[in-house]
Amino acid sequence: EQLLGELSDSPTLDESALERLVYIYEREREWQKAIEAQRKLEMLNGTKSRQVAHYYCELAEQARANGIEYVICAAPWARDPSRIKPLDPSDPLFKTAGKYAPFINIINNLNLDDWKWMAGLFNEIGAKAKAAGLVFGYHNHNFEFKTLDGSIPYDLLIETTDPAAVSFELDCGWMVSAGRDPVTYLSKHSTRYR
């Protein structure tokens, strides 16, 4: 680990060393170190890794196992985890939502770019699932029907995800609670539902 850390500063071996460090940190369940190494890789190759979100979820699980009740899991609800801030248990949202308050706080702050990012993520996951002989599907609630910048996120998901890779499971109750008509959606997008 120490040698790879030193090699990660090398201009010719940095990417390879960081990839190996990430592998070690994943196996050792050292999630914070994995995040730091993955972020350095992102800076080197100019891409964003969705794996970082998984590391944040692992950190949340560790915190919960250690008795910390209210933690935020960053994936996939925010493409930029730095925007997510812990919610103070004295916040009024806790009175109505209890342990789900942090999750609801994230949902309430999603923007249209987040939904577009998720559509891309769903396409990626769906393609991998299909290649493995599995079906990837999305189950709605009511928050996907809140209009954002003139668009309905649920409609965006249906329109921008690959029908061959992403299916939908329609929850009529949630859809009706959002003021939408399930029959209209089933009629218009019948091939998308399984």
mmCIF file of C-alpha atoms in Angstrom:
data_model
loop_
_atom_site.group_PDB
_atom_site.id
_atom_site.type_symbol
_atom_site.label_atom_id
_atom_site.label_comp_id
_atom_site.label_asym_id
_atom_site.label_seq_id
_atom_site.Cartn_x
_atom_site.Cartn_y
_atom_site.Cartn_z
ATOM 1 C CA GLU A 1 0.000 0.000 0.000
ATOM 2 C CA GLN A 2 2.785 2.417 0.886
ATOM 3 C CA LEU A 3 4.671 1.667 -2.349
ATOM 4 C CA LEU A 4 1.523 2.125 -4.434
ATOM 5 C CA GLY A 5 0.869 5.386 -2.610
ATOM 6 C CA GLU A 6 4.307 6.613 -3.616
ATOM 7 C CA LEU A 7 3.807 5.411 -7.206
ATOM 8 C CA SER A 8 0.500 7.285 -7.383
ATOM 9 C CA ASP A 9 2.584 10.488 -7.438
ATOM 10 C CA SER A 10 4.534 9.254 -10.467
ATOM 11 C CA PRO A 11 3.595 10.928 -13.758
ATOM 12 C CA THR A 12 3.819 7.607 -15.636
ATOM 13 C CA LEU A 13 2.515 5.067 -13.115
ATOM 14 C CA ASP A 14 -0.038 7.172 -11.242
ATOM 15 C CA GLU A 15 -3.216 5.807 -12.857
ATOM 16 C CA SER A 16 -2.185 2.167 -12.564
ATOM 17 C CA ALA A 17 -1.089 2.628 -8.942
ATOM 18 C CA LEU A 18 -4.353 4.354 -8.031
ATOM 19 C CA GLU A 19 -6.415 1.584 -9.647
ATOM 20 C CA ARG A 20 -4.564 -0.996 -7.556
ATOM 21 C CA LEU A 21 -5.013 1.099 -4.419
ATOM 22 C CA VAL A 22 -8.759 1.294 -5.054
ATOM 23 C CA TYR A 23 -8.811 -2.496 -5.409
ATOM 24 C CA ILE A 24 -6.973 -2.919 -2.089
ATOM 25 C CA TYR A 25 -9.201 -0.426 -0.282
ATOM 26 C CA GLU A 26 -12.332 -2.150 -1.566
ATOM 27 C CA ARG A 27 -11.104 -5.544 -0.360
ATOM 28 C CA GLU A 28 -10.083 -4.087 2.999
ATOM 29 C CA ARG A 29 -13.363 -2.143 3.249
ATOM 30 C CA GLU A 30 -11.463 1.117 3.762
ATOM 31 C CA TRP A 31 -14.137 3.219 2.099
ATOM 32 C CA GLN A 32 -12.821 6.689 2.861
ATOM 33 C CA LYS A 33 -9.439 5.779 1.367
ATOM 34 C CA ALA A 34 -11.225 4.256 -1.638
ATOM 35 C CA ILE A 35 -13.121 7.516 -2.139
ATOM 36 C CA GLU A 36 -9.928 9.561 -1.986
ATOM 37 C CA ALA A 37 -8.083 7.283 -4.433
ATOM 38 C CA GLN A 38 -11.064 7.163 -6.806
ATOM 39 C CA ARG A 39 -11.341 10.980 -6.747
ATOM 40 C CA LYS A 40 -7.641 11.233 -7.703
ATOM 41 C CA LEU A 41 -8.302 8.817 -10.580
ATOM 42 C CA GLU A 42 -11.220 10.980 -11.692
ATOM 43 C CA MET A 43 -8.962 14.020 -11.791
ATOM 44 C CA LEU A 44 -6.400 12.134 -13.861
ATOM 45 C CA ASN A 45 -8.730 10.687 -16.463
ATOM 46 C CA GLY A 46 -11.370 13.440 -16.457
ATOM 47 C CA THR A 47 -14.319 11.165 -15.733
ATOM 48 C CA LYS A 48 -16.694 10.656 -12.814
ATOM 49 C CA SER A 49 -16.958 7.250 -11.174
ATOM 50 C CA ARG A 50 -20.337 6.074 -10.009
ATOM 51 C CA GLN A 51 -18.477 3.663 -7.738
ATOM 52 C CA VAL A 52 -17.801 6.521 -5.321
ATOM 53 C CA ALA A 53 -21.508 6.638 -4.514
ATOM 54 C CA HIS A 54 -21.293 2.974 -3.483
ATOM 55 C CA TYR A 55 -18.430 3.810 -1.121
ATOM 56 C CA TYR A 56 -20.572 6.488 0.519
ATOM 57 C CA CYS A 57 -23.324 3.915 1.008
ATOM 58 C CA GLU A 58 -20.827 1.547 2.598
ATOM 59 C CA LEU A 59 -19.742 4.338 4.942
ATOM 60 C CA ALA A 60 -23.395 4.933 5.807
ATOM 61 C CA GLU A 61 -23.848 1.235 6.596
ATOM 62 C CA GLN A 62 -20.772 1.286 8.830
ATOM 63 C CA ALA A 63 -22.097 4.354 10.628
ATOM 64 C CA ARG A 64 -25.475 2.712 11.140
ATOM 65 C CA ALA A 65 -23.790 -0.429 12.483
ATOM 66 C CA ASN A 66 -21.971 1.816 14.968
ATOM 67 C CA GLY A 67 -25.231 3.302 16.219
ATOM 68 C CA ILE A 68 -25.381 6.468 14.112
ATOM 69 C CA GLU A 69 -29.039 6.574 13.089
ATOM 70 C CA TYR A 70 -29.277 9.436 10.597
ATOM 71 C CA VAL A 71 -26.802 9.196 7.779
ATOM 72 C CA ILE A 72 -27.042 10.097 4.123
ATOM 73 C CA CYS A 73 -26.460 7.569 1.370
ATOM 74 C CA ALA A 74 -25.386 9.556 -1.664
ATOM 75 C CA ALA A 75 -26.272 7.128 -4.427
ATOM 76 C CA PRO A 76 -27.928 7.304 -6.784
ATOM 77 C CA TRP A 77 -29.980 10.256 -5.637
ATOM 78 C CA ALA A 78 -27.329 12.849 -6.196
ATOM 79 C CA ARG A 79 -24.745 12.944 -8.921
ATOM 80 C CA ASP A 80 -22.717 15.312 -6.766
ATOM 81 C CA PRO A 81 -22.543 13.978 -3.178
ATOM 82 C CA SER A 82 -20.919 17.208 -1.993
ATOM 83 C CA ARG A 83 -24.361 18.852 -2.360
ATOM 84 C CA ILE A 84 -25.820 16.486 0.222
ATOM 85 C CA LYS A 85 -25.627 17.788 3.744
ATOM 86 C CA PRO A 86 -26.542 15.830 6.890
ATOM 87 C CA LEU A 87 -29.982 16.694 8.176
ATOM 88 C CA ASP A 88 -30.183 17.842 11.772
ATOM 89 C CA PRO A 89 -32.538 15.569 13.807
ATOM 90 C CA SER A 90 -34.147 18.733 15.212
ATOM 91 C CA ASP A 91 -35.314 19.680 11.687
ATOM 92 C CA PRO A 92 -39.146 19.691 11.475
ATOM 93 C CA LEU A 93 -38.945 17.143 8.642
ATOM 94 C CA PHE A 94 -37.984 14.509 11.240
ATOM 95 C CA LYS A 95 -41.315 15.013 13.012
ATOM 96 C CA THR A 96 -43.243 13.835 9.955
ATOM 97 C CA ALA A 97 -40.783 11.563 8.175
ATOM 98 C CA GLY A 98 -38.749 10.025 10.998
ATOM 99 C CA LYS A 99 -35.823 7.935 9.831
ATOM 100 C CA TYR A 100 -36.747 8.582 6.185
ATOM 101 C CA ALA A 101 -36.190 12.339 6.582
ATOM 102 C CA PRO A 102 -32.615 12.326 5.172
ATOM 103 C CA PHE A 103 -33.804 10.448 2.084
ATOM 104 C CA ILE A 104 -36.770 12.786 1.631
ATOM 105 C CA ASN A 105 -34.445 15.758 2.019
ATOM 106 C CA ILE A 106 -32.374 14.461 -0.908
ATOM 107 C CA ILE A 107 -35.454 13.823 -3.065
ATOM 108 C CA ASN A 108 -36.857 17.277 -2.402
ATOM 109 C CA ASN A 109 -33.635 18.830 -3.682
ATOM 110 C CA LEU A 110 -33.240 16.918 -6.942
ATOM 111 C CA ASN A 111 -33.067 19.029 -10.071
ATOM 112 C CA LEU A 112 -33.675 18.140 -13.710
ATOM 113 C CA ASP A 113 -29.970 17.539 -14.326
ATOM 114 C CA ASP A 114 -30.011 14.932 -11.523
ATOM 115 C CA TRP A 115 -32.860 13.121 -13.278
ATOM 116 C CA LYS A 116 -31.035 13.233 -16.615
ATOM 117 C CA TRP A 117 -27.960 11.808 -14.910
ATOM 118 C CA MET A 118 -30.081 9.045 -13.374
ATOM 119 C CA ALA A 119 -31.555 8.197 -16.784
ATOM 120 C CA GLY A 120 -28.002 7.687 -18.048
ATOM 121 C CA LEU A 121 -27.167 5.612 -14.991
ATOM 122 C CA PHE A 122 -30.296 3.491 -15.511
ATOM 123 C CA ASN A 123 -29.290 2.875 -19.145
ATOM 124 C CA GLU A 124 -25.848 1.757 -18.026
ATOM 125 C CA ILE A 125 -27.188 -0.520 -15.294
ATOM 126 C CA GLY A 126 -29.918 -1.846 -17.589
ATOM 127 C CA ALA A 127 -27.437 -2.766 -20.316
ATOM 128 C CA LYS A 128 -25.268 -4.643 -17.817
ATOM 129 C CA ALA A 129 -28.300 -6.390 -16.350
ATOM 130 C CA LYS A 130 -29.511 -7.421 -19.811
ATOM 131 C CA ALA A 131 -26.069 -8.784 -20.701
ATOM 132 C CA ALA A 132 -26.257 -10.901 -17.536
ATOM 133 C CA GLY A 133 -29.735 -12.187 -18.440
ATOM 134 C CA LEU A 134 -31.485 -9.964 -15.890
ATOM 135 C CA VAL A 135 -34.133 -7.266 -16.145
ATOM 136 C CA PHE A 136 -33.553 -3.821 -14.661
ATOM 137 C CA GLY A 137 -36.671 -1.914 -13.700
ATOM 138 C CA TYR A 138 -37.633 1.279 -11.952
ATOM 139 C CA HIS A 139 -40.467 1.441 -9.397
ATOM 140 C CA ASN A 140 -42.088 4.850 -9.052
ATOM 141 C CA HIS A 141 -43.292 6.761 -6.024
ATOM 142 C CA ASN A 142 -44.937 10.178 -6.171
ATOM 143 C CA PHE A 143 -41.935 12.509 -6.192
ATOM 144 C CA GLU A 144 -41.050 11.709 -9.818
ATOM 145 C CA PHE A 145 -44.175 13.564 -10.952
ATOM 146 C CA LYS A 146 -43.254 16.966 -9.482
ATOM 147 C CA THR A 147 -42.771 19.391 -12.386
ATOM 148 C CA LEU A 148 -39.205 20.713 -12.647
ATOM 149 C CA ASP A 149 -38.341 23.379 -15.206
ATOM 150 C CA GLY A 150 -41.427 22.477 -17.214
ATOM 151 C CA SER A 151 -40.629 18.750 -17.276
ATOM 152 C CA ILE A 152 -41.890 15.773 -15.318
ATOM 153 C CA PRO A 153 -38.928 13.627 -14.207
ATOM 154 C CA TYR A 154 -40.876 10.374 -14.620
ATOM 155 C CA ASP A 155 -41.659 11.266 -18.227
ATOM 156 C CA LEU A 156 -38.008 12.116 -18.781
ATOM 157 C CA LEU A 157 -37.022 8.669 -17.470
ATOM 158 C CA ILE A 158 -39.440 6.933 -19.829
ATOM 159 C CA GLU A 159 -38.395 9.052 -22.814
ATOM 160 C CA THR A 160 -34.618 8.917 -22.335
ATOM 161 C CA THR A 161 -34.012 5.377 -21.099
ATOM 162 C CA ASP A 162 -33.460 2.511 -23.508
ATOM 163 C CA PRO A 163 -36.620 0.375 -23.801
ATOM 164 C CA ALA A 164 -34.445 -2.674 -24.463
ATOM 165 C CA ALA A 165 -32.560 -2.206 -21.187
ATOM 166 C CA VAL A 166 -34.852 -0.385 -18.752
ATOM 167 C CA SER A 167 -38.366 -1.413 -17.774
ATOM 168 C CA PHE A 168 -40.785 0.162 -15.337
ATOM 169 C CA GLU A 169 -43.009 -1.155 -12.578
ATOM 170 C CA LEU A 170 -46.022 1.083 -12.169
ATOM 171 C CA ASP A 171 -47.208 1.808 -8.643
ATOM 172 C CA CYS A 172 -50.749 3.041 -9.255
ATOM 173 C CA GLY A 173 -51.251 4.252 -5.693
ATOM 174 C CA TRP A 174 -48.209 6.513 -5.749
ATOM 175 C CA MET A 175 -49.070 7.744 -9.227
ATOM 176 C CA VAL A 176 -52.631 8.634 -8.216
ATOM 177 C CA SER A 177 -51.344 10.364 -5.062
ATOM 178 C CA ALA A 178 -49.243 12.550 -7.391
ATOM 179 C CA GLY A 179 -52.368 13.489 -9.365
ATOM 180 C CA ARG A 180 -51.533 11.366 -12.416
ATOM 181 C CA ASP A 181 -53.638 8.766 -14.218
ATOM 182 C CA PRO A 182 -52.124 5.254 -14.340
ATOM 183 C CA VAL A 183 -54.420 4.222 -17.222
ATOM 184 C CA THR A 184 -53.025 7.033 -19.361
ATOM 185 C CA TYR A 185 -49.447 5.965 -18.663
ATOM 186 C CA LEU A 186 -50.208 2.259 -19.209
ATOM 187 C CA SER A 187 -51.901 3.053 -22.516
ATOM 188 C CA LYS A 188 -49.226 5.434 -23.780
ATOM 189 C CA HIS A 189 -46.200 3.391 -22.648
ATOM 190 C CA SER A 190 -47.568 -0.166 -22.517
ATOM 191 C CA THR A 191 -44.342 -1.787 -23.711
ATOM 192 C CA ARG A 192 -42.287 -0.179 -20.921
ATOM 193 C CA TYR A 193 -44.093 -1.860 -18.023
ATOM 194 C CA ARG A 194 -43.437 -5.366 -16.722
#
